[in-house]
GROMACS .gro file of C-alpha atoms in nm:
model
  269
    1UNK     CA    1  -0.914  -4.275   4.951
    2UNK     CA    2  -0.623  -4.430   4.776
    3UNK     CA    3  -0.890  -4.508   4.487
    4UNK     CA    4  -0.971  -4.153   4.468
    5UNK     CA    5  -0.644  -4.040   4.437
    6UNK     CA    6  -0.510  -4.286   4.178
    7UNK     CA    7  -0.842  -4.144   3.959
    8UNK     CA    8  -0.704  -3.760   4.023
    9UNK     CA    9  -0.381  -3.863   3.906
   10UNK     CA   10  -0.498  -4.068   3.572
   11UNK     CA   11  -0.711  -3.760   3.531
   12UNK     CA   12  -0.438  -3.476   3.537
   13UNK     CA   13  -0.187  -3.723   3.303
   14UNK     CA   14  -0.480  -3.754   3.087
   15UNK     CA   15  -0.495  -3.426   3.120
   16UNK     CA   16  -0.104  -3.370   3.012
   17UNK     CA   17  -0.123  -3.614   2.725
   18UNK     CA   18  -0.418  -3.409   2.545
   19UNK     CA   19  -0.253  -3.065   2.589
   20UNK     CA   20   0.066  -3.208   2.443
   21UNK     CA   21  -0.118  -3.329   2.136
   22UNK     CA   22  -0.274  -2.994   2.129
   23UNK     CA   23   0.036  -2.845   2.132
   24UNK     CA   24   0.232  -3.089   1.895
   25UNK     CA   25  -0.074  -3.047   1.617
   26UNK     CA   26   0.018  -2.646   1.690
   27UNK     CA   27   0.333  -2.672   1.565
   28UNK     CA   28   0.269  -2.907   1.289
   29UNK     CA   29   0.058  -2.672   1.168
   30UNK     CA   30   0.303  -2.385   1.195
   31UNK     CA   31   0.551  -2.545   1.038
   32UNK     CA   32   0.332  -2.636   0.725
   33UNK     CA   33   0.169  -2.317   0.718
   34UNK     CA   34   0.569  -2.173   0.699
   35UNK     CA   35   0.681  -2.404   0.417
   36UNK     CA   36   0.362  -2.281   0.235
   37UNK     CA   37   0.521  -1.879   0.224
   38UNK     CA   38   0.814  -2.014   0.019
   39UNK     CA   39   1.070  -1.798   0.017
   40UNK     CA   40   1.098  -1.404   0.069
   41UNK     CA   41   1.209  -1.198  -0.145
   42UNK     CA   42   1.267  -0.843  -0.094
   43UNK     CA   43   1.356  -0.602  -0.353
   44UNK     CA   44   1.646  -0.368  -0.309
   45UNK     CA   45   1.434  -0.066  -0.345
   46UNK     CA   46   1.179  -0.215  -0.114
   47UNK     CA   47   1.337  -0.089   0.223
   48UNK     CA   48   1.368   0.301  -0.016
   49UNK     CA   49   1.014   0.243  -0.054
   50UNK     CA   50   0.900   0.191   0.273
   51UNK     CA   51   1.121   0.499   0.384
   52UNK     CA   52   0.950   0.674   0.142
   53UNK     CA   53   0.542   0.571   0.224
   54UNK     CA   54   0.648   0.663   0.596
   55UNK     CA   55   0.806   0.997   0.491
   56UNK     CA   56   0.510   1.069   0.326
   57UNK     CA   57   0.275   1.034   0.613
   58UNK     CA   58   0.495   1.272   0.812
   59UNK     CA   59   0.480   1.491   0.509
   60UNK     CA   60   0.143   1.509   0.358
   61UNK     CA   61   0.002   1.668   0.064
   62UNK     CA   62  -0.173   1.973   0.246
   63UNK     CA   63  -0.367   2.035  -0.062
   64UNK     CA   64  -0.506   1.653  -0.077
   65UNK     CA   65  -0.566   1.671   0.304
   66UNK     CA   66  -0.762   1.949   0.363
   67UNK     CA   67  -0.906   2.017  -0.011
   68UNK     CA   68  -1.278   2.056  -0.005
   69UNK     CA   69  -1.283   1.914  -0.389
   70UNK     CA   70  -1.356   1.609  -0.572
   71UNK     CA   71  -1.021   1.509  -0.510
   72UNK     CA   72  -1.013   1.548  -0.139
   73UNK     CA   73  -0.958   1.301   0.120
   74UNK     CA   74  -1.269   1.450   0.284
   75UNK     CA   75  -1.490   1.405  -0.062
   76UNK     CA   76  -1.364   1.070  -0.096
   77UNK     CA   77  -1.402   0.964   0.253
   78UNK     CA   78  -1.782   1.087   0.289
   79UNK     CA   79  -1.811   0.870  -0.059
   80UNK     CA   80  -1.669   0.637   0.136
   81UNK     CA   81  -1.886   0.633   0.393
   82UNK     CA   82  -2.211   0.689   0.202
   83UNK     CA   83  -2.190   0.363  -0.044
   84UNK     CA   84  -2.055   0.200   0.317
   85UNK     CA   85  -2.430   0.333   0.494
   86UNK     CA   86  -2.627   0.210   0.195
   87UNK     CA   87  -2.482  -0.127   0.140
   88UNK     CA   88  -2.583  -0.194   0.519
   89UNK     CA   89  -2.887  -0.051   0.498
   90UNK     CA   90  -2.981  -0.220   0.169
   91UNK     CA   91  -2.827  -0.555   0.251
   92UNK     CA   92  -3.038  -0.524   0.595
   93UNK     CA   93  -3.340  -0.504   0.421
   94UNK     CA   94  -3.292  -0.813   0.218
   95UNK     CA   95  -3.184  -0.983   0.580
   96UNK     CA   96  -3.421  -0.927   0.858
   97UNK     CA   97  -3.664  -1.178   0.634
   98UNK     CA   98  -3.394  -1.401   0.536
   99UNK     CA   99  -3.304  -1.397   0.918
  100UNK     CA  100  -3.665  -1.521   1.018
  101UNK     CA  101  -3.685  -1.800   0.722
  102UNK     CA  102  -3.361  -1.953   0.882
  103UNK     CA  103  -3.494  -1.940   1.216
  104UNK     CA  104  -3.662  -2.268   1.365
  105UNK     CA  105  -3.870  -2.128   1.576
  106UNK     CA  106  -4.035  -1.914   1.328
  107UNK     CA  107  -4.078  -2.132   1.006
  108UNK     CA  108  -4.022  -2.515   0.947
  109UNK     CA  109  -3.719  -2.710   0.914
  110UNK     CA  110  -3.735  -2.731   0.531
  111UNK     CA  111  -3.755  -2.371   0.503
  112UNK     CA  112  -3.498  -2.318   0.761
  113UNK     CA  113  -3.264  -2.575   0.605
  114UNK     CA  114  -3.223  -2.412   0.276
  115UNK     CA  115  -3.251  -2.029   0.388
  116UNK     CA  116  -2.942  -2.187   0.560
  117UNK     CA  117  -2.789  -2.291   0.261
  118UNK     CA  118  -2.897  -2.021   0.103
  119UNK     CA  119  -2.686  -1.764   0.378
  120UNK     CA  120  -2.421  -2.016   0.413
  121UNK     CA  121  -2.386  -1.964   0.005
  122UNK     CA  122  -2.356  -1.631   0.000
  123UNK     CA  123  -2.138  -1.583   0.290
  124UNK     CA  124  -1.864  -1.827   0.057
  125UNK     CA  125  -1.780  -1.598  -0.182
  126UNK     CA  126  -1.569  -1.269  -0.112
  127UNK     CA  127  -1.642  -0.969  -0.120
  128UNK     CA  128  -1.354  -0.850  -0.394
  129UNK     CA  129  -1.532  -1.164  -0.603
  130UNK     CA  130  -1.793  -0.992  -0.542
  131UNK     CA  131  -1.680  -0.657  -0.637
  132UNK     CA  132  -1.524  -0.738  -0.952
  133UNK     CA  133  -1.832  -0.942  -1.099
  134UNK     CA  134  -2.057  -0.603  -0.960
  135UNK     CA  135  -1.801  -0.390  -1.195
  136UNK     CA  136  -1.848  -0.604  -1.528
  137UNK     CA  137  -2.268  -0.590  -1.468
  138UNK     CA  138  -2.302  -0.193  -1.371
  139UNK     CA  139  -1.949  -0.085  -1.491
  140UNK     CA  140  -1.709   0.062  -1.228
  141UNK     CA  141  -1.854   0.339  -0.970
  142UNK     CA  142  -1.985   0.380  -0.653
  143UNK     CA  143  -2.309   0.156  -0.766
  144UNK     CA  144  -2.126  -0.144  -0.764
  145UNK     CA  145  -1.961  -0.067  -0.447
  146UNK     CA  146  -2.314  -0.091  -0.314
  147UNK     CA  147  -2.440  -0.378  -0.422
  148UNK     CA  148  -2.138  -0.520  -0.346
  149UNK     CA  149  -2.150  -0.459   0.052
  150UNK     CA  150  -2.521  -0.543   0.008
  151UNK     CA  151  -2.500  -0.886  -0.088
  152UNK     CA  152  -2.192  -0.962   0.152
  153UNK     CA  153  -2.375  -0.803   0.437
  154UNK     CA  154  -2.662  -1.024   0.363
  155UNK     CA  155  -2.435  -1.367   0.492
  156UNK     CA  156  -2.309  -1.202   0.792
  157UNK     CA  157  -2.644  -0.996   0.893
  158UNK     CA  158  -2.897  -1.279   0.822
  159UNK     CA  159  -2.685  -1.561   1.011
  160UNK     CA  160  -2.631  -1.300   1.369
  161UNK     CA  161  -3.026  -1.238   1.319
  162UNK     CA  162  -3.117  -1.561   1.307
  163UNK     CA  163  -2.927  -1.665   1.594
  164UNK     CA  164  -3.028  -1.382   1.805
  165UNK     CA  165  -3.399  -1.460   1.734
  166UNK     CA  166  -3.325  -1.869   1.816
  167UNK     CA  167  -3.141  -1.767   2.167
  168UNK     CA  168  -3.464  -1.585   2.247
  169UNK     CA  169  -3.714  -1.631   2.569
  170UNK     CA  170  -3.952  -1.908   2.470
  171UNK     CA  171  -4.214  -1.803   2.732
  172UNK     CA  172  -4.326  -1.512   2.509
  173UNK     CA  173  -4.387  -1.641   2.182
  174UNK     CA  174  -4.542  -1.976   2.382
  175UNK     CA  175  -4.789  -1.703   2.544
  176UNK     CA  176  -4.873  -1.562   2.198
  177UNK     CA  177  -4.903  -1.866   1.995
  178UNK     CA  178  -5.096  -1.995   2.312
  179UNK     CA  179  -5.356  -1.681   2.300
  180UNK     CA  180  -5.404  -1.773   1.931
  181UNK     CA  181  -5.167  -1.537   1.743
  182UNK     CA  182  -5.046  -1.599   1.395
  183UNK     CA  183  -4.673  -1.574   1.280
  184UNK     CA  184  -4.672  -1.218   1.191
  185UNK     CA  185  -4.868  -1.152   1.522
  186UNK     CA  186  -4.534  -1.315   1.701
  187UNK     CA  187  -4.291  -1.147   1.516
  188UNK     CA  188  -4.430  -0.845   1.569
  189UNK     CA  189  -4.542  -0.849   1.893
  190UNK     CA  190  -4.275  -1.107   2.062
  191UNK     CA  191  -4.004  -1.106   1.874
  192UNK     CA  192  -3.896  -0.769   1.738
  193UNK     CA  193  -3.939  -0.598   2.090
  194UNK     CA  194  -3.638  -0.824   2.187
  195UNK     CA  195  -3.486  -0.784   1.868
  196UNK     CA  196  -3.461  -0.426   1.859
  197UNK     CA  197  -3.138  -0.363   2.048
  198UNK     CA  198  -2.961  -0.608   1.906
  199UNK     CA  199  -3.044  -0.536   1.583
  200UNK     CA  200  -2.858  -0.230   1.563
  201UNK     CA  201  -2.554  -0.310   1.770
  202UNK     CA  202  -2.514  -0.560   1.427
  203UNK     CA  203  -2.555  -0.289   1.190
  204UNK     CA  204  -2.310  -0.053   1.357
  205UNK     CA  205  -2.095  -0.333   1.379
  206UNK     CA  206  -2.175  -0.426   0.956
  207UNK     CA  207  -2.135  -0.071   0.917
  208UNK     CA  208  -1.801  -0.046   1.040
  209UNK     CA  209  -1.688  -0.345   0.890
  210UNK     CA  210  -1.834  -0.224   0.538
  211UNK     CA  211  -1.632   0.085   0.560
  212UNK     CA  212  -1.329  -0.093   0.595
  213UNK     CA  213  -1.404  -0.323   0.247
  214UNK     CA  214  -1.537   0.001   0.092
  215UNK     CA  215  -1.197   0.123   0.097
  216UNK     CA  216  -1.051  -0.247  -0.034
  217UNK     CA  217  -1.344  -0.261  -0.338
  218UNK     CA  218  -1.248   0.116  -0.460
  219UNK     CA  219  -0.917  -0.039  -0.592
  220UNK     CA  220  -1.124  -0.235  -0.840
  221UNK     CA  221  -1.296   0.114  -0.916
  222UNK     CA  222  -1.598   0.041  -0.703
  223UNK     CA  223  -1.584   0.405  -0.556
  224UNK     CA  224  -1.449   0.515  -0.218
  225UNK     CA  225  -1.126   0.656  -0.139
  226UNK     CA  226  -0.916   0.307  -0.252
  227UNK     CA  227  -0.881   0.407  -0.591
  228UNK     CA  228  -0.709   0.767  -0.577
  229UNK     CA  229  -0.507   0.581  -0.307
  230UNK     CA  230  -0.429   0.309  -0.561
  231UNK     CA  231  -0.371   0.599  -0.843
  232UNK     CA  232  -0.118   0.724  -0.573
  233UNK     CA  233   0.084   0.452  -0.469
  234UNK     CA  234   0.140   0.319  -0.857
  235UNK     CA  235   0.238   0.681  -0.937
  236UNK     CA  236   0.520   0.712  -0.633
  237UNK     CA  237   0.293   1.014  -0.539
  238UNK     CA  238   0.427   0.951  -0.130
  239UNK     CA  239   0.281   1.281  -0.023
  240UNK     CA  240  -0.041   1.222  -0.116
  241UNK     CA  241  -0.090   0.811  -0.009
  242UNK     CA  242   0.079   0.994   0.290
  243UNK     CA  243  -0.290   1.282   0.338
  244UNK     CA  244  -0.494   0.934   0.179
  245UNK     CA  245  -0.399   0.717   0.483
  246UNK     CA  246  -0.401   1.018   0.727
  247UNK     CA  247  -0.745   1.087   0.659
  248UNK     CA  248  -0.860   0.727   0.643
  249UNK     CA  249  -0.714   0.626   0.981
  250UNK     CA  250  -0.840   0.956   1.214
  251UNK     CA  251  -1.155   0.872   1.014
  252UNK     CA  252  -1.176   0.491   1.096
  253UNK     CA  253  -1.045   0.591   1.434
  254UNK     CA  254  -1.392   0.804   1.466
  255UNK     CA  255  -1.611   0.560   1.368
  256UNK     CA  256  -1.436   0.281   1.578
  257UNK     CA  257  -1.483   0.477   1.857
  258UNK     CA  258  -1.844   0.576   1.775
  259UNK     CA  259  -1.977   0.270   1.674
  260UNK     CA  260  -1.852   0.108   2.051
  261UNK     CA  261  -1.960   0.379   2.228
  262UNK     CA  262  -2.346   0.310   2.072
  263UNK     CA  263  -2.323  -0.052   2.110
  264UNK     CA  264  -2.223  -0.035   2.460
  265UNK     CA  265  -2.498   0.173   2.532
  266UNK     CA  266  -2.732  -0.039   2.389
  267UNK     CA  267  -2.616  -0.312   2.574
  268UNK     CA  268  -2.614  -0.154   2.902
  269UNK     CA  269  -3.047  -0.039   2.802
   0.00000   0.00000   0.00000
């Protein structure tokens, strides 16, 4: 008895001595990370500024807002939207085979290991490194916005699919290989049918992140609603960053609450 509680007690100060190291390393960390921001600096017209970007949400350019034009928020934020759809689509395409090469119980471990590599590669760069080297090949437009969600949709896309196909029930695709099926037999058959669900709860959830970085790539002139918003704030137009943001949050806000909606419904079958 005495035995067992001396172990209890060793255990809990164990215990004690790794959360405080967890905790110490915390702060270390905090404290670096601090020293890294330097000083800050704010400029005296920052805080008119700010006043300024607020009053302008309050007081939005109607004609910006609810203008059915080029220069709409509603034009821009279907453009938006539209390169945002076809970079998942397209990048979705390019994944679902990359996501079965870098699967090991699909393919071999050589062909897994540098499909891997491969993902892990693309998933390194950023997508506004991405955007701007997209810009100097096509020239700036909505085309490069594209290809730009494409190919960053492609690391993030391929590496969930692959894992969702990996977590799968081994029974199935033991009965197929057992009744003398070939690969694309068990993909077809045994995998996808599992797949299916959780393939597009990903792509709702790509989508909605691409929409987001749509908006960030138009500032490098990649299309979307990020560069009249950029044109804006440079020319202290307040009003009409003020409709710009409007429009881009009740839209986000729809989509946000769209895209959960569908993926909880998938879930739930």
């Amino acid at each position: 008895m005495i035995d067992k509680i001396n172990e209890m007690y060793e255990s809990r100060s164990s215990d004690k001595y790794f959360k405080a190291l967890w905790v110490l390393g915390l702060v270390v960390l905090i404290v670096w990370s601090w020293s890294a921001l330097g000083s800050i600096d704010i400029s005296e017209k920052g805080p008119t500024i700010a006043f300024n970007i607020i009053s302008g949400i309050f007081h939005p350019n109607l004609e910006t807002l609810l203008g059915l034009g080029e220069s709409g928020v509603l034009h821009l934020l279907l453009e938006t939207a539209a390169i945002a759809f076809m970079g998942t689509i397209v990048g979705a395409i390019f994944s679902i085979p990359l996501a079965f090469l870098a699967s090991g119980k699909v393919m071999p471990m050589p062909i897994t290991v540098i499909t891997r590599l491969f993902v892990m590669a693309v998933r390194t760069i950023p997508s506004f490194v991405y955007g701007l080297m997209f810009i100097r090949v096509t020239g700036p437009g909505a085309f490069a916005g594209v290809m730009t969600l494409s190919v960053t949709s492609i690391g993030m896309i391929s590496k969930l699919f692959s894992e969702t196909i990996d977590d799968l029930d081994d029974s199935i695709l033991e009965a197929l290989d057992a009744a003398g099926c070939s690969t694309f037999q068990k993909i077809r058959c045994g995998i996808i049918p599992q797949l299916w669900s959780s393939l597009i709860s990903t792509l709702i959830f790509r989508f909605d992140m691409n929409l987001r970085d749509a908006t960030i790539l138009g500032v490098v002139g990649a299309g979307g609603i990020g560069a009249p918003l950029t044109f804006a704030i440079n020319g202290y137009k307040w009003d009409e960053v003020g409709a710009i943001l409007i429009g881009l949050i009740a839209f986000i806000l729809i989509v946000e609450y769209s895209s959960s909606y569908i993926r909880k419904r998938l879930t739930q079958g």
